[in-house]
Amino acid sequence: MRKNPIIAALTVSIATAGVATFAAVAPANAQAPASSTTASVSTVSSAGHVHWGSQHNSRAIVSQWETAWNEKQPAEMAALFTRDGVYIDHAFGAAWHGRTEIGNWVTKTHASIKNTKVKVHSSFRSGNRIAIEWTFSGVMPGATKPFAVPATTIMKLRGERIASNSDYYNLADLLKQSGLPADWPAAS
């Protein structure tokens, strides 16, 4: 039985919130059948970031987002968003609307979580969405130990700006690593 030479590899990247991207990779000498459709072109940076398509500069957006968190830059974070943008932290069940609230969220996070750090491991773009795999770390108020938890962010873009940013990470793991009770902050 002969294998179809068109599909040499199939990669599937699935991110939180049901975002899935499929890309078929064919050998250089293969010819696509007439019924095939064009897949998004991807590139991989030296930092391991995967960038899909060319409509938006996802690499710059992800880099600026990471820098704004790590350098305590609330104005720079807010500037990444549309005027009506929303930042959602699903672990804490909180949302901030508009650039002013989003900037305040960065300030409040750094004021309450010591040594807040964001370390991006990978990212990819599909259409108007960017998915980011990263580590969130710091020291919670009243904690006996620091935490470092894996996190995923899904950004929805409007033009070159973030219209919504949804962070997903496990709050139970964060609290356990921090040495805090599961019912924190009520137990504090």
Coordinates of N, CA and C in Angstrom, one line a residue:
M1 N 0.8 -1.2 0.0 CA 0.0 0.0 0.0 C 0.9 1.2 0.0
R2 N 0.7 2.2 -1.0 CA 1.4 3.4 -1.0 C 0.8 4.5 -0.2
K3 N 1.7 5.2 0.5 CA 1.3 6.3 1.3 C 1.1 7.6 0.4
N4 N 0.2 8.4 0.8 CA -0.1 9.6 0.1 C 1.2 10.5 0.3
P5 N 1.9 10.9 -0.8 CA 3.1 11.7 -0.6 C 2.8 13.2 -0.3
I6 N 1.6 13.6 -0.4 CA 1.2 15.0 -0.1 C 1.3 15.3 1.4
I7 N 0.9 14.4 2.2 CA 1.0 14.6 3.7 C 2.1 13.9 4.3
A8 N 3.2 14.7 4.5 CA 4.4 14.1 5.2 C 4.3 14.2 6.7
A9 N 3.6 15.2 7.2 CA 3.5 15.4 8.6 C 2.2 16.1 8.9
L10 N 1.6 15.9 10.0 CA 0.4 16.6 10.4 C 0.7 17.1 11.8
T11 N 0.6 18.4 12.0 CA 0.9 18.9 13.3 C -0.4 19.5 13.8
V12 N -0.7 19.3 15.1 CA -1.9 19.8 15.7 C -1.5 20.6 16.9
S13 N -1.9 21.8 17.0 CA -1.7 22.6 18.2 C -3.0 23.0 18.7
I14 N -3.3 22.6 19.9 CA -4.6 22.9 20.5 C -4.3 23.7 21.8
A15 N -5.0 24.9 21.9 CA -4.9 25.7 23.0 C -6.2 25.8 23.8
T16 N -6.2 26.3 25.0 CA -7.4 26.4 25.8 C -8.4 27.2 25.0
A17 N -9.7 27.0 25.4 CA -10.8 27.7 24.8 C -11.2 27.2 23.4
G18 N -10.8 26.0 23.1 CA -11.2 25.4 21.9 C -10.5 25.9 20.6
V19 N -9.4 26.5 20.7 CA -8.7 27.0 19.6 C -7.8 25.9 19.1
A20 N -8.0 25.5 17.9 CA -7.2 24.4 17.3 C -6.7 24.9 15.9
T21 N -5.4 24.6 15.6 CA -4.9 24.9 14.3 C -4.3 23.6 13.8
F22 N -4.6 23.3 12.5 CA -4.0 22.2 11.8 C -3.2 22.7 10.7
A23 N -2.0 22.1 10.5 CA -1.2 22.5 9.3 C -0.7 21.2 8.7
A24 N -0.9 21.0 7.4 CA -0.3 19.9 6.7 C 1.0 20.3 6.1
V25 N 2.0 19.5 6.2 CA 3.3 19.8 5.6 C 3.6 18.8 4.6
A26 N 3.9 19.2 3.4 CA 4.2 18.3 2.3 C 5.6 18.3 1.9
P27 N 6.2 17.2 1.3 CA 7.5 17.3 0.8 C 7.7 18.3 -0.3
A28 N 8.9 18.8 -0.5 CA 9.1 19.8 -1.5 C 8.7 19.4 -2.9
N29 N 8.9 18.1 -3.3 CA 8.6 17.7 -4.6 C 7.1 17.3 -4.8
A30 N 6.3 17.4 -3.8 CA 4.9 16.9 -3.9 C 4.0 18.0 -4.6
Q31 N 3.0 17.5 -5.3 CA 2.0 18.4 -5.9 C 0.7 18.2 -5.2
A32 N 0.1 19.3 -4.8 CA -1.2 19.3 -4.1 C -2.3 18.9 -5.1
P33 N -3.2 18.1 -4.6 CA -4.4 17.8 -5.5 C -5.2 19.1 -5.7
A34 N -5.9 19.1 -6.8 CA -6.7 20.3 -7.2 C -7.7 20.7 -6.1
S35 N -8.2 19.8 -5.3 CA -9.2 20.1 -4.2 C -8.6 20.7 -2.9
S36 N -7.2 20.8 -2.9 CA -6.6 21.2 -1.6 C -6.8 22.6 -1.3
T37 N -6.7 23.0 -0.1 CA -6.7 24.4 0.3 C -5.4 24.8 0.9
T38 N -5.1 26.1 0.9 CA -3.9 26.6 1.3 C -3.9 26.7 2.9
A39 N -2.8 26.2 3.5 CA -2.7 26.3 4.9 C -1.9 27.5 5.3
S40 N -2.0 27.9 6.6 CA -1.2 29.0 7.1 C 0.2 28.7 7.1
V41 N 1.1 29.6 6.7 CA 2.5 29.4 6.8 C 3.0 29.8 8.2
S42 N 3.9 29.0 8.7 CA 4.4 29.2 10.1 C 5.9 29.3 10.0
T43 N 6.5 30.1 11.0 CA 7.9 30.2 11.2 C 8.1 30.0 12.7
V44 N 9.3 29.6 13.0 CA 9.7 29.4 14.4 C 10.9 30.2 14.7
S45 N 10.8 31.1 15.8 CA 11.9 32.0 16.1 C 12.9 31.2 17.0
S46 N 14.1 31.8 17.2 CA 15.1 31.1 18.0 C 14.6 30.9 19.5
A47 N 13.6 31.7 19.9 CA 13.1 31.6 21.3 C 12.0 30.5 21.3
G48 N 11.7 29.9 20.2 CA 10.7 28.8 20.2 C 9.3 29.3 19.9
H49 N 9.1 30.6 19.6 CA 7.8 31.1 19.3 C 7.4 30.7 17.9
V50 N 6.2 30.2 17.7 CA 5.6 29.8 16.4 C 4.7 30.9 16.0
H51 N 4.9 31.5 14.8 CA 4.1 32.6 14.3 C 3.4 32.2 13.1
W52 N 2.0 32.3 13.1 CA 1.2 31.9 12.0 C 0.8 33.1 11.1
G53 N 0.9 33.1 9.8 CA 0.4 34.1 9.0 C 1.2 35.4 9.1
S54 N 0.6 36.4 8.4 CA 1.3 37.7 8.4 C 0.4 38.9 8.6
Q55 N -0.9 38.7 9.0 CA -1.8 39.8 9.1 C -1.4 40.7 10.3
H56 N -0.9 40.1 11.4 CA -0.6 40.9 12.6 C 0.8 40.5 13.0
N57 N 1.5 41.4 13.6 CA 2.8 41.1 14.1 C 2.7 40.5 15.5
S58 N 2.4 39.2 15.5 CA 2.1 38.5 16.8 C 3.4 38.4 17.7
R59 N 4.6 38.3 17.0 CA 5.8 38.2 17.8 C 6.0 39.5 18.6
A60 N 5.8 40.6 18.0 CA 5.9 41.9 18.7 C 4.9 42.1 19.8
I61 N 3.7 41.7 19.6 CA 2.6 41.8 20.6 C 2.9 40.9 21.8
V62 N 3.3 39.7 21.6 CA 3.7 38.8 22.7 C 4.9 39.3 23.5
S63 N 5.9 39.8 22.8 CA 7.1 40.3 23.4 C 6.7 41.5 24.3
Q64 N 5.9 42.4 23.7 CA 5.6 43.6 24.5 C 4.7 43.3 25.7
W65 N 3.8 42.3 25.5 CA 2.9 41.8 26.6 C 3.8 41.3 27.8
E66 N 4.8 40.4 27.4 CA 5.7 39.8 28.4 C 6.5 40.9 29.1
T67 N 7.1 41.9 28.3 CA 7.9 43.0 28.9 C 7.0 43.8 29.8
A68 N 5.8 44.2 29.4 CA 5.0 45.0 30.2 C 4.7 44.4 31.6
W69 N 4.5 43.1 31.6 CA 4.4 42.4 32.9 C 5.7 42.4 33.7
N70 N 6.8 42.0 33.1 CA 8.0 41.9 33.8 C 8.7 43.2 34.2
E71 N 8.5 44.2 33.4 CA 9.1 45.5 33.7 C 8.1 46.5 34.5
K72 N 7.0 46.0 34.9 CA 6.0 46.8 35.7 C 5.6 48.0 34.9
Q73 N 5.1 47.8 33.7 CA 4.8 48.9 32.7 C 3.3 48.9 32.5
P74 N 2.5 49.5 33.4 CA 1.0 49.5 33.2 C 0.6 50.3 31.9
A75 N 1.2 51.4 31.6 CA 0.8 52.2 30.5 C 1.1 51.4 29.2
E76 N 2.3 50.7 29.1 CA 2.6 50.0 28.0 C 1.7 48.8 27.8
M77 N 1.3 48.1 28.8 CA 0.3 47.1 28.7 C -1.0 47.6 28.2
A78 N -1.5 48.7 28.8 CA -2.8 49.3 28.4 C -2.7 49.7 26.9
A79 N -1.6 50.2 26.4 CA -1.5 50.6 25.0 C -1.6 49.4 24.0
L80 N -1.4 48.2 24.5 CA -1.5 47.1 23.6 C -3.0 46.7 23.3
F81 N -3.9 47.3 24.1 CA -5.3 46.9 24.0 C -6.1 48.0 23.2
T82 N -7.2 47.5 22.7 CA -8.2 48.5 22.1 C -8.8 49.3 23.2
R83 N -9.4 50.4 22.9 CA -10.0 51.3 23.9 C -11.0 50.5 24.8
D84 N -11.8 49.6 24.2 CA -12.8 48.8 24.9 C -12.3 47.4 25.2
G85 N -10.9 47.2 25.2 CA -10.4 45.9 25.5 C -10.7 45.4 26.9
V86 N -10.6 44.0 27.0 CA -10.9 43.4 28.3 C -9.8 42.4 28.6
Y87 N -9.3 42.4 29.9 CA -8.3 41.4 30.4 C -9.0 40.6 31.4
I88 N -9.1 39.3 31.2 CA -9.7 38.3 32.1 C -8.7 37.4 32.7
D89 N -8.8 37.3 34.0 CA -8.0 36.3 34.8 C -9.0 35.2 35.3
H90 N -9.1 34.1 34.5 CA -10.1 33.1 34.9 C -9.8 32.4 36.2
A91 N -8.6 32.3 36.6 CA -8.3 31.7 37.9 C -8.9 32.4 39.1
F92 N -8.8 33.7 39.0 CA -9.4 34.6 40.1 C -10.8 35.0 39.8
G93 N -11.3 34.7 38.6 CA -12.7 35.1 38.2 C -12.9 36.6 38.1
A94 N -11.9 37.3 37.6 CA -11.9 38.7 37.5 C -11.7 39.2 36.1
A95 N -12.3 40.4 35.8 CA -12.1 41.0 34.5 C -11.9 42.5 34.6
W96 N -11.1 43.1 33.8 CA -10.8 44.5 33.7 C -11.2 45.0 32.3
H97 N -11.9 46.1 32.3 CA -12.4 46.6 31.0 C -11.8 48.0 30.7
G98 N -11.3 48.2 29.5 CA -10.7 49.5 29.1 C -9.3 49.6 29.5
R99 N -8.6 50.5 28.8 CA -7.1 50.6 29.1 C -6.8 51.1 30.5
T100 N -7.6 51.9 31.1 CA -7.3 52.4 32.5 C -7.3 51.3 33.4
E101 N -8.4 50.5 33.4 CA -8.5 49.3 34.3 C -7.4 48.3 34.1
I102 N -7.1 48.0 32.8 CA -6.1 47.1 32.5 C -4.7 47.5 33.0
G103 N -4.4 48.8 32.9 CA -3.2 49.3 33.4 C -3.1 49.2 35.0
N104 N -4.3 49.5 35.6 CA -4.4 49.4 37.0 C -4.2 47.9 37.5
W105 N -4.6 47.0 36.7 CA -4.5 45.6 37.0 C -3.0 45.2 37.1
V106 N -2.2 45.7 36.2 CA -0.8 45.4 36.2 C -0.2 46.0 37.5
T107 N -0.5 47.3 37.8 CA 0.0 47.9 39.0 C -0.4 47.2 40.3
K108 N -1.7 46.8 40.4 CA -2.2 46.1 41.6 C -1.5 44.7 41.7
T109 N -1.3 44.0 40.6 CA -0.7 42.7 40.6 C 0.7 42.8 41.2
H110 N 1.5 43.7 40.7 CA 2.9 43.9 41.2 C 2.9 44.4 42.6
A111 N 1.9 45.1 43.0 CA 1.9 45.6 44.4 C 1.5 44.5 45.4
S112 N 0.8 43.5 44.9 CA 0.3 42.4 45.9 C 1.1 41.1 45.7
I113 N 1.6 40.8 44.5 CA 2.4 39.6 44.3 C 3.8 40.0 44.1
K114 N 4.6 39.7 45.1 CA 6.1 40.1 45.0 C 6.7 39.3 43.9
N115 N 7.7 39.9 43.2 CA 8.5 39.2 42.2 C 7.7 38.6 41.1
T116 N 6.6 39.3 40.7 CA 5.8 38.8 39.6 C 6.6 38.7 38.3
K117 N 6.5 37.5 37.7 CA 7.3 37.3 36.5 C 6.4 36.5 35.5
V118 N 6.6 36.8 34.2 CA 5.9 36.1 33.1 C 7.1 35.6 32.2
K119 N 7.1 34.3 32.0 CA 8.1 33.7 31.1 C 7.4 33.0 30.0
V120 N 7.4 33.6 28.8 CA 6.8 33.0 27.6 C 7.6 31.9 27.1
H121 N 7.0 30.7 26.8 CA 7.7 29.5 26.3 C 7.4 29.4 24.8
S122 N 6.2 29.6 24.4 CA 5.8 29.4 23.0 C 4.5 30.2 22.7
S123 N 4.3 30.5 21.5 CA 3.1 31.2 21.0 C 2.8 30.8 19.6
F124 N 1.5 30.9 19.2 CA 1.2 30.8 17.8 C 0.0 31.7 17.5
R125 N -0.2 32.0 16.2 CA -1.3 32.8 15.8 C -2.1 32.1 14.8
S126 N -3.4 32.2 14.9 CA -4.3 31.6 13.9 C -5.4 32.7 13.7
G127 N -5.5 33.2 12.5 CA -6.5 34.3 12.2 C -6.2 35.5 13.1
N128 N -7.3 35.9 13.9 CA -7.1 37.0 14.7 C -6.9 36.6 16.2
R129 N -6.4 35.4 16.4 CA -6.1 35.0 17.8 C -4.6 34.6 17.9
I130 N -4.2 34.9 19.1 CA -2.8 34.4 19.5 C -3.0 33.6 20.8
A131 N -2.3 32.4 20.8 CA -2.2 31.6 22.0 C -0.8 31.6 22.5
I132 N -0.7 31.7 23.8 CA 0.6 31.8 24.5 C 0.7 30.8 25.6
E133 N 1.8 30.0 25.6 CA 2.1 29.1 26.7 C 3.2 29.8 27.5
W134 N 3.0 30.0 28.8 CA 3.9 30.7 29.6 C 3.9 30.2 31.1
T135 N 4.8 30.7 31.9 CA 4.9 30.4 33.3 C 4.6 31.7 34.1
F136 N 3.7 31.6 35.1 CA 3.4 32.7 35.9 C 4.1 32.4 37.3
S137 N 4.9 33.3 37.8 CA 5.6 33.1 39.1 C 5.6 34.4 39.9
G138 N 5.8 34.1 41.2 CA 5.9 35.2 42.2 C 5.7 34.7 43.6
V139 N 5.4 35.6 44.5 CA 5.1 35.3 45.9 C 3.8 36.0 46.3
M140 N 2.8 35.1 46.7 CA 1.5 35.7 47.1 C 1.6 36.3 48.5
P141 N 0.7 37.2 48.7 CA 0.6 37.8 50.1 C 0.4 36.7 51.1
G142 N 1.2 36.7 52.2 CA 1.0 35.7 53.3 C 1.6 34.4 52.9
A143 N 2.2 34.2 51.8 CA 2.7 32.9 51.4 C 4.1 32.6 52.1
T144 N 4.3 31.3 52.3 CA 5.6 30.9 52.9 C 6.6 30.5 51.8
K145 N 6.1 30.3 50.6 CA 7.0 29.9 49.5 C 6.5 30.6 48.2
P146 N 7.4 30.7 47.2 CA 7.1 31.2 45.9 C 6.3 30.2 45.1
F147 N 5.7 30.6 44.0 CA 5.0 29.7 43.1 C 5.5 29.9 41.7
A148 N 5.3 28.9 40.8 CA 5.6 29.0 39.4 C 4.6 28.0 38.7
V149 N 3.6 28.5 38.1 CA 2.6 27.7 37.5 C 2.5 27.9 36.0
P150 N 2.2 26.8 35.3 CA 2.0 26.9 33.8 C 0.7 27.7 33.6
A151 N 0.7 28.5 32.5 CA -0.4 29.2 32.1 C -0.6 29.3 30.6
T152 N -1.8 29.6 30.2 CA -2.1 29.7 28.8 C -2.9 31.0 28.7
T153 N -2.6 31.8 27.6 CA -3.4 33.0 27.3 C -3.9 32.9 25.9
I154 N -5.2 33.3 25.7 CA -5.7 33.4 24.4 C -6.1 34.9 24.2
M155 N -5.5 35.5 23.2 CA -5.7 36.9 22.8 C -6.5 36.9 21.6
K156 N -7.5 37.8 21.6 CA -8.3 38.1 20.3 C -7.9 39.5 19.9
L157 N -7.5 39.6 18.7 CA -7.0 40.9 18.1 C -8.1 41.6 17.3
R158 N -8.0 42.9 17.3 CA -8.8 43.7 16.4 C -7.7 44.7 15.8
G159 N -7.4 44.5 14.6 CA -6.3 45.2 13.9 C -5.0 44.8 14.6
E160 N -4.2 45.7 15.0 CA -3.0 45.4 15.6 C -3.0 45.5 17.2
R161 N -4.2 45.5 17.7 CA -4.4 45.6 19.2 C -5.2 44.5 19.7
I162 N -5.0 44.2 21.0 CA -5.7 43.2 21.7 C -7.1 43.6 22.1
A163 N -8.1 42.9 21.7 CA -9.5 43.2 22.0 C -9.8 42.5 23.3
S164 N -9.3 41.3 23.5 CA -9.5 40.5 24.7 C -8.3 39.6 25.0
N165 N -8.0 39.5 26.3 CA -6.9 38.6 26.8 C -7.5 37.8 27.9
S166 N -7.5 36.5 27.7 CA -8.0 35.5 28.7 C -6.8 34.7 29.2
D167 N -6.5 34.8 30.5 CA -5.5 34.0 31.2 C -6.1 32.8 31.8
Y168 N -5.5 31.6 31.7 CA -5.9 30.4 32.3 C -4.7 29.8 33.0
Y169 N -4.9 29.5 34.3 CA -3.9 28.7 35.1 C -4.7 28.1 36.3
N170 N -4.0 27.2 36.9 CA -4.7 26.5 38.0 C -4.4 27.2 39.4
L171 N -5.4 27.8 39.9 CA -5.3 28.5 41.2 C -5.0 27.6 42.3
A172 N -5.5 26.4 42.3 CA -5.2 25.4 43.3 C -3.8 25.1 43.4
D173 N -3.1 24.9 42.2 CA -1.7 24.7 42.2 C -0.9 25.8 42.7
L174 N -1.3 27.0 42.3 CA -0.6 28.3 42.8 C -0.7 28.3 44.3
L175 N -1.9 28.1 44.9 CA -2.0 28.2 46.4 C -1.2 27.1 47.0
K176 N -1.3 25.9 46.5 CA -0.5 24.8 47.1 C 1.0 25.0 47.1
Q177 N 1.5 25.5 46.0 CA 2.9 25.8 45.9 C 3.3 26.9 46.8
S178 N 2.4 27.8 47.0 CA 2.6 29.0 47.9 C 2.6 28.7 49.4
G179 N 2.0 27.5 49.7 CA 1.8 27.1 51.1 C 0.6 27.8 51.7
L180 N -0.3 28.2 50.8 CA -1.6 28.8 51.3 C -2.7 27.9 51.3
P181 N -3.7 28.1 52.2 CA -4.9 27.2 52.2 C -5.7 27.3 51.0
A182 N -6.5 26.3 50.6 CA -7.3 26.2 49.5 C -8.4 27.3 49.5
D183 N -8.8 27.8 50.7 CA -9.9 28.8 50.8 C -9.3 30.2 50.9
W184 N -8.0 30.4 50.6 CA -7.4 31.7 50.6 C -8.1 32.6 49.6
P185 N -8.4 33.8 49.9 CA -7.9 34.6 51.0 C -8.9 34.6 52.2
A186 N -10.0 33.9 52.2 CA -10.9 33.9 53.3 C -10.2 33.4 54.6
A187 N -9.3 32.5 54.4 CA -8.6 31.9 55.6 C -7.5 32.8 56.1
S188 N -7.2 33.9 55.4 CA -6.1 34.8 55.9 C -6.6 35.7 57.0

